[in-house]
């Protein structure tokens, strides 16, 4: 625990000699980091913080306490079974003879969105995995699947289960009948119901389908400006963890991504749910590669994945190891 606390202290976004240190207001960068720490989609999960000019994956404090519990939860086959804690392989990309530029995919998305179908829906269905690390223990993986559904009266439910890596690509949850329920043998991590709540603040408020307004919406949700491509990708993940985008919103997002610096076409890929996609990658210079996976016909975001591009022996990871991924479903 001491090591994790030291890492978090060193990651303090407000320097000792900064003008906003102490009782003064936080600057935009500090507010952004604080907001990400407090965001309900990040509590208990690995949070990448920039330490010494490079990203280091460290535990949120809640995750440290959850490691032992989740390790036992992931014994999906019973007490005598091998723990279903899997280290995923990086997705394999097949280079295209004729790569599809993001600009062209954004144009496809705009065409597909002409009729406005499907419409956006508040809530999400996402499979995610993140790598937590300790200086004294081997890396631990936490695969999970989450469904959040909202009702017209402002109530919402959240169901989270441990996925079963023995059956990759098979959804553990379904809500085909409008009611999230467990299928197969996924172990429930949490099941919660929340009273009515309304908010007109992003990302709770409905996202716009105009690219300029959507960028401002994402910046407000991220507690500040979006200056870099990794920040835009982080904001995209936050949006998709709150909303299932409609065709027009997906088209607006595709346009923003097409205008981002540094995202290059990598080729075709089959995502972790078995869906065909187009992959676009960004190397952020800190030893992390971001991969964005888009539907080749509609431009909708299917997934985001981060992998290490350099060895980091102090954390027991090597170049090519997956740091985290998310795959979103309708």
Short mmCIF file of C-alpha atoms in Angstrom, two decimals:
data_model
loop_
_atom_site.label_atom_id
_atom_site.label_comp_id
_atom_site.label_asym_id
_atom_site.label_seq_id
_atom_site.Cartn_x
_atom_site.Cartn_y
_atom_site.Cartn_z
CA UNK A 1 0.00 0.00 0.00
CA UNK A 2 2.86 2.37 0.81
CA UNK A 3 4.24 2.09 -2.72
CA UNK A 4 0.87 2.88 -4.27
CA UNK A 5 0.39 5.89 -1.99
CA UNK A 6 3.84 7.18 -2.93
CA UNK A 7 3.00 6.84 -6.61
CA UNK A 8 -0.24 8.74 -6.20
CA UNK A 9 1.49 11.48 -4.21
CA UNK A 10 4.08 11.91 -6.96
CA UNK A 11 1.27 12.03 -9.50
CA UNK A 12 -0.23 15.08 -7.75
CA UNK A 13 -1.27 17.33 -10.67
CA UNK A 14 -0.63 20.48 -8.60
CA UNK A 15 3.14 21.08 -8.14
CA UNK A 16 4.43 22.33 -4.81
CA UNK A 17 5.48 25.65 -6.30
CA UNK A 18 2.39 26.05 -8.49
CA UNK A 19 0.17 29.14 -8.13
CA UNK A 20 -2.86 26.95 -7.34
CA UNK A 21 -1.25 24.89 -4.59
CA UNK A 22 -2.82 24.74 -1.14
CA UNK A 23 -6.24 26.29 -0.64
CA UNK A 24 -6.41 28.05 -3.99
CA UNK A 25 -8.51 26.83 -6.95
CA UNK A 26 -7.24 24.02 -9.16
CA UNK A 27 -6.08 24.86 -12.65
CA UNK A 28 -7.67 23.16 -15.70
CA UNK A 29 -5.09 20.37 -15.82
CA UNK A 30 -5.53 19.57 -12.14
CA UNK A 31 -9.32 19.61 -12.48
CA UNK A 32 -9.04 17.23 -15.42
CA UNK A 33 -6.96 14.72 -13.43
CA UNK A 34 -9.15 15.07 -10.36
CA UNK A 35 -12.25 14.53 -12.45
CA UNK A 36 -10.82 11.35 -13.93
CA UNK A 37 -9.94 10.06 -10.47
CA UNK A 38 -13.46 10.76 -9.23
CA UNK A 39 -15.29 9.55 -12.35
CA UNK A 40 -17.47 6.56 -11.52
CA UNK A 41 -16.12 4.74 -14.55
CA UNK A 42 -12.59 4.85 -13.14
CA UNK A 43 -13.03 4.09 -9.46
CA UNK A 44 -11.57 0.68 -8.72
CA UNK A 45 -9.82 0.41 -12.07
CA UNK A 46 -6.30 1.06 -13.33
CA UNK A 47 -5.84 4.79 -13.95
CA UNK A 48 -2.97 5.86 -16.20
CA UNK A 49 -1.22 8.86 -14.65
CA UNK A 50 1.72 10.70 -16.13
CA UNK A 51 4.75 10.34 -13.88
CA UNK A 52 8.03 11.96 -14.80
CA UNK A 53 6.86 12.67 -18.35
CA UNK A 54 5.75 9.05 -18.97
CA UNK A 55 2.55 7.18 -18.30
CA UNK A 56 2.66 4.70 -15.46
CA UNK A 57 -0.30 2.44 -14.67
CA UNK A 58 -1.06 2.59 -10.97
CA UNK A 59 -3.90 1.35 -8.82
CA UNK A 60 -6.76 3.51 -7.73
CA UNK A 61 -6.90 3.03 -3.96
CA UNK A 62 -10.21 1.22 -4.19
CA UNK A 63 -8.69 -1.32 -6.55
CA UNK A 64 -5.96 -2.27 -4.06
CA UNK A 65 -8.61 -3.39 -1.60
CA UNK A 66 -10.55 -5.18 -4.35
CA UNK A 67 -7.72 -7.36 -5.65
CA UNK A 68 -8.15 -10.21 -3.18
CA UNK A 69 -11.93 -10.22 -3.51
CA UNK A 70 -11.91 -10.15 -7.29
CA UNK A 71 -9.28 -12.86 -7.50
CA UNK A 72 -11.65 -15.23 -5.69
CA UNK A 73 -14.64 -13.96 -7.67
CA UNK A 74 -12.94 -14.96 -10.91
CA UNK A 75 -12.89 -18.65 -9.95
CA UNK A 76 -15.70 -19.13 -12.44
CA UNK A 77 -15.51 -22.91 -12.61
CA UNK A 78 -15.78 -23.54 -8.88
CA UNK A 79 -13.30 -23.81 -6.00
CA UNK A 80 -11.24 -26.56 -7.64
CA UNK A 81 -10.98 -24.86 -11.02
CA UNK A 82 -8.05 -22.91 -12.36
CA UNK A 83 -8.65 -19.19 -11.84
CA UNK A 84 -10.05 -17.65 -15.03
CA UNK A 85 -7.63 -14.75 -14.97
CA UNK A 86 -6.38 -14.37 -18.51
CA UNK A 87 -3.72 -12.16 -20.00
CA UNK A 88 -5.08 -11.17 -23.42
CA UNK A 89 -2.94 -11.10 -26.53
CA UNK A 90 -2.78 -7.85 -28.50
CA UNK A 91 -5.22 -7.73 -31.37
CA UNK A 92 -3.72 -8.86 -34.67
CA UNK A 93 -4.03 -6.26 -37.43
CA UNK A 94 -3.92 -7.22 -41.10
CA UNK A 95 -2.38 -4.42 -43.13
CA UNK A 96 -4.54 -3.26 -46.04
CA UNK A 97 -3.17 -3.01 -49.55
CA UNK A 98 -5.35 0.09 -49.81
CA UNK A 99 -5.69 1.57 -46.27
CA UNK A 100 -8.94 3.29 -45.40
CA UNK A 101 -8.15 6.83 -44.19
CA UNK A 102 -10.16 8.13 -41.26
CA UNK A 103 -11.40 10.92 -43.52
CA UNK A 104 -13.06 8.39 -45.82
CA UNK A 105 -14.53 6.46 -42.90
CA UNK A 106 -15.99 9.70 -41.52
CA UNK A 107 -17.66 10.27 -44.90
CA UNK A 108 -19.13 6.76 -44.78
CA UNK A 109 -20.43 7.46 -41.27
CA UNK A 110 -22.14 10.66 -42.43
CA UNK A 111 -23.84 8.78 -45.28
CA UNK A 112 -24.96 5.97 -42.97
CA UNK A 113 -26.43 8.52 -40.55
CA UNK A 114 -28.69 10.21 -43.10
CA UNK A 115 -31.87 8.63 -41.69
CA UNK A 116 -30.84 9.09 -38.05
CA UNK A 117 -31.27 5.39 -37.27
CA UNK A 118 -30.40 4.04 -34.78
CA UNK A 119 -31.14 6.74 -32.20
CA UNK A 120 -28.89 7.36 -29.20
CA UNK A 121 -29.65 5.58 -25.95
CA UNK A 122 -28.47 6.53 -22.49
CA UNK A 123 -26.55 3.72 -20.87
CA UNK A 124 -23.85 1.35 -22.06
CA UNK A 125 -22.98 -2.29 -22.63
CA UNK A 126 -19.21 -2.69 -22.50
CA UNK A 127 -16.67 -5.42 -22.01
CA UNK A 128 -13.44 -4.14 -20.50
CA UNK A 129 -10.18 -5.39 -19.12
CA UNK A 130 -7.43 -3.53 -17.31
CA UNK A 131 -4.01 -4.38 -15.98
CA UNK A 132 -3.27 -3.53 -12.38
CA UNK A 133 0.27 -3.67 -11.10
CA UNK A 134 2.18 -3.78 -7.87
CA UNK A 135 5.88 -3.60 -7.04
CA UNK A 136 5.58 -6.81 -5.00
CA UNK A 137 3.01 -8.94 -6.88
CA UNK A 138 2.69 -10.20 -10.48
CA UNK A 139 0.32 -8.33 -12.84
CA UNK A 140 -3.34 -9.10 -12.18
CA UNK A 141 -6.03 -8.87 -14.82
CA UNK A 142 -9.62 -7.91 -14.12
CA UNK A 143 -11.95 -8.83 -17.01
CA UNK A 144 -15.53 -7.64 -16.64
CA UNK A 145 -18.68 -6.86 -18.57
CA UNK A 146 -21.07 -4.08 -17.60
CA UNK A 147 -24.59 -3.08 -18.62
CA UNK A 148 -26.07 0.25 -17.55
CA UNK A 149 -29.68 0.87 -18.52
CA UNK A 150 -31.87 3.93 -17.89
CA UNK A 151 -35.66 4.13 -17.65
CA UNK A 152 -37.81 7.10 -18.76
CA UNK A 153 -38.36 8.19 -15.15
CA UNK A 154 -34.62 8.80 -14.61
CA UNK A 155 -33.81 5.58 -12.77
CA UNK A 156 -30.96 3.34 -13.85
CA UNK A 157 -29.45 -0.03 -13.06
CA UNK A 158 -25.91 -1.34 -13.35
CA UNK A 159 -24.97 -5.00 -13.57
CA UNK A 160 -21.28 -6.01 -13.61
CA UNK A 161 -20.03 -9.56 -14.02
CA UNK A 162 -16.66 -11.20 -14.40
CA UNK A 163 -16.26 -12.42 -17.95
CA UNK A 164 -15.11 -15.92 -18.66
CA UNK A 165 -11.84 -15.85 -20.65
CA UNK A 166 -12.33 -19.54 -21.46
CA UNK A 167 -15.01 -18.39 -23.93
CA UNK A 168 -13.54 -15.30 -25.60
CA UNK A 169 -15.97 -13.15 -27.53
CA UNK A 170 -19.08 -14.67 -25.93
CA UNK A 171 -21.17 -12.02 -24.14
CA UNK A 172 -21.80 -12.86 -20.52
CA UNK A 173 -24.70 -10.44 -20.21
CA UNK A 174 -27.71 -9.90 -22.42
CA UNK A 175 -30.50 -7.33 -22.44
CA UNK A 176 -32.33 -8.45 -25.57
CA UNK A 177 -35.62 -8.47 -23.66
CA UNK A 178 -34.97 -4.99 -22.24
CA UNK A 179 -33.92 -6.34 -18.87
CA UNK A 180 -30.20 -6.94 -18.21
CA UNK A 181 -29.70 -10.53 -17.10
CA UNK A 182 -26.87 -12.98 -16.61
CA UNK A 183 -26.17 -15.73 -19.10
CA UNK A 184 -23.56 -18.50 -19.17
CA UNK A 185 -21.51 -18.75 -15.98
CA UNK A 186 -20.24 -15.21 -15.36
CA UNK A 187 -19.89 -14.37 -11.67
CA UNK A 188 -21.75 -11.24 -10.54
CA UNK A 189 -19.40 -8.59 -9.20
CA UNK A 190 -22.07 -6.00 -8.46
CA UNK A 191 -25.76 -5.35 -9.10
CA UNK A 192 -27.09 -1.91 -8.27
CA UNK A 193 -30.27 0.10 -8.78
CA UNK A 194 -30.24 3.89 -8.53
CA UNK A 195 -33.07 6.34 -7.78
CA UNK A 196 -34.19 8.97 -10.31
CA UNK A 197 -31.56 11.53 -11.26
CA UNK A 198 -31.29 14.14 -13.97
CA UNK A 199 -28.41 16.29 -15.11
CA UNK A 200 -27.77 18.70 -17.97
CA UNK A 201 -23.98 18.46 -17.55
CA UNK A 202 -21.87 16.26 -19.86
CA UNK A 203 -21.51 13.32 -20.00
CA UNK A 204 -24.92 12.85 -18.35
CA UNK A 205 -26.67 15.19 -20.79
CA UNK A 206 -27.51 14.00 -24.29
CA UNK A 207 -24.52 14.38 -26.65
CA UNK A 208 -24.98 16.64 -29.70
CA UNK A 209 -24.58 15.37 -33.25
CA UNK A 210 -22.77 18.44 -34.57
CA UNK A 211 -18.95 17.96 -34.55
CA UNK A 212 -18.16 21.43 -33.19
CA UNK A 213 -20.70 21.17 -30.40
CA UNK A 214 -19.66 17.59 -29.66
CA UNK A 215 -16.05 18.68 -29.19
CA UNK A 216 -17.15 21.34 -26.69
CA UNK A 217 -19.32 18.71 -24.96
CA UNK A 218 -16.38 16.32 -24.63
CA UNK A 219 -14.13 19.09 -23.34
CA UNK A 220 -16.67 19.96 -20.63
CA UNK A 221 -16.99 16.28 -19.70
CA UNK A 222 -13.19 16.10 -19.44
CA UNK A 223 -13.08 19.12 -17.09
CA UNK A 224 -11.09 21.30 -19.48
CA UNK A 225 -9.76 21.56 -23.00
CA UNK A 226 -8.93 18.63 -25.24
CA UNK A 227 -5.50 19.48 -26.57
CA UNK A 228 -4.11 16.11 -27.65
CA UNK A 229 -5.25 12.97 -29.44
CA UNK A 230 -4.89 10.78 -26.29
CA UNK A 231 -7.14 13.25 -24.44
CA UNK A 232 -9.71 12.96 -27.25
CA UNK A 233 -9.55 9.16 -27.06
CA UNK A 234 -9.97 9.27 -23.27
CA UNK A 235 -12.98 11.57 -23.68
CA UNK A 236 -14.40 9.19 -26.29
CA UNK A 237 -14.17 6.30 -23.83
CA UNK A 238 -15.85 8.36 -21.14
CA UNK A 239 -18.69 9.25 -23.53
CA UNK A 240 -19.22 5.63 -24.59
CA UNK A 241 -19.24 4.49 -20.96
CA UNK A 242 -22.32 6.69 -20.47
CA UNK A 243 -24.10 6.61 -23.85
CA UNK A 244 -24.79 4.18 -26.67
CA UNK A 245 -24.42 6.57 -29.57
CA UNK A 246 -26.89 6.87 -32.41
CA UNK A 247 -25.91 7.06 -36.08
CA UNK A 248 -25.65 10.85 -36.14
CA UNK A 249 -23.64 11.07 -32.94
CA UNK A 250 -21.28 8.37 -34.23
CA UNK A 251 -20.83 10.33 -37.46
CA UNK A 252 -20.01 13.51 -35.53
CA UNK A 253 -17.49 11.61 -33.41
CA UNK A 254 -15.93 10.03 -36.50
CA UNK A 255 -15.45 13.52 -37.94
CA UNK A 256 -13.68 14.67 -34.75
CA UNK A 257 -11.42 11.63 -34.82
CA UNK A 258 -10.63 12.19 -38.51
CA UNK A 259 -9.48 15.71 -37.68
CA UNK A 260 -7.23 14.53 -34.82
CA UNK A 261 -3.47 14.61 -35.27
CA UNK A 262 -1.45 11.42 -35.49
CA UNK A 263 -4.12 8.73 -35.87
CA UNK A 264 -2.94 6.54 -38.75
CA UNK A 265 -4.59 3.65 -40.49
CA UNK A 266 -3.17 0.29 -39.39
CA UNK A 267 -5.41 -2.09 -41.33
CA UNK A 268 -8.22 -4.55 -40.76
CA UNK A 269 -8.82 -6.17 -37.40
CA UNK A 270 -11.27 -8.58 -35.80
CA UNK A 271 -12.15 -7.13 -32.41
CA UNK A 272 -12.51 -9.06 -29.16
CA UNK A 273 -16.19 -9.70 -29.83
CA UNK A 274 -15.50 -11.16 -33.27
CA UNK A 275 -16.59 -8.08 -35.22
CA UNK A 276 -14.72 -6.80 -38.30
CA UNK A 277 -13.22 -3.35 -37.88
CA UNK A 278 -10.73 -0.82 -39.15
CA UNK A 279 -7.85 -0.08 -36.79
CA UNK A 280 -6.20 3.31 -36.31
CA UNK A 281 -3.21 3.74 -34.01
CA UNK A 282 -1.48 6.56 -32.18
CA UNK A 283 1.90 6.32 -30.44
CA UNK A 284 1.94 8.93 -27.69
CA UNK A 285 5.69 8.95 -27.14
CA UNK A 286 5.41 7.73 -23.55
CA UNK A 287 5.68 4.02 -24.27
CA UNK A 288 1.96 3.48 -24.95
CA UNK A 289 0.20 2.78 -28.23
CA UNK A 290 -3.51 3.59 -28.55
CA UNK A 291 -5.60 1.59 -31.00
CA UNK A 292 -9.01 2.85 -32.09
CA UNK A 293 -11.32 0.30 -33.75
CA UNK A 294 -14.17 1.58 -35.94
CA UNK A 295 -17.00 -0.16 -37.74
CA UNK A 296 -15.94 -0.12 -41.42
CA UNK A 297 -19.46 0.73 -42.65
CA UNK A 298 -20.90 3.12 -40.06
CA UNK A 299 -17.80 4.60 -38.43
CA UNK A 300 -19.14 3.68 -34.97
CA UNK A 301 -16.49 3.10 -32.30
CA UNK A 302 -16.23 -0.61 -31.54
CA UNK A 303 -13.29 -0.50 -29.17
CA UNK A 304 -10.20 1.13 -27.76
CA UNK A 305 -7.04 -0.67 -26.75
CA UNK A 306 -3.75 0.41 -25.20
CA UNK A 307 -0.53 -1.61 -25.36
CA UNK A 308 2.98 -0.99 -24.11
CA UNK A 309 5.57 -0.24 -26.78
CA UNK A 310 8.59 -0.48 -24.46
CA UNK A 311 9.64 -2.87 -21.70
CA UNK A 312 8.92 -1.61 -18.19
CA UNK A 313 10.63 -4.18 -15.96
CA UNK A 314 9.82 -2.30 -12.76
CA UNK A 315 6.18 -3.26 -13.39
CA UNK A 316 6.84 -6.65 -14.94
CA UNK A 317 5.54 -5.74 -18.39
CA UNK A 318 7.09 -6.00 -21.81
CA UNK A 319 6.61 -4.28 -25.13
CA UNK A 320 3.45 -5.66 -26.73
CA UNK A 321 1.65 -6.36 -23.44
CA UNK A 322 -1.91 -5.09 -23.30
CA UNK A 323 -2.53 -2.35 -20.76
CA UNK A 324 -6.30 -2.15 -21.16
CA UNK A 325 -9.11 -2.46 -23.63
CA UNK A 326 -12.82 -1.70 -23.95
CA UNK A 327 -15.29 -3.13 -26.47
CA UNK A 328 -18.72 -1.49 -26.69
CA UNK A 329 -21.93 -3.17 -27.79
CA UNK A 330 -25.42 -1.91 -28.59
#
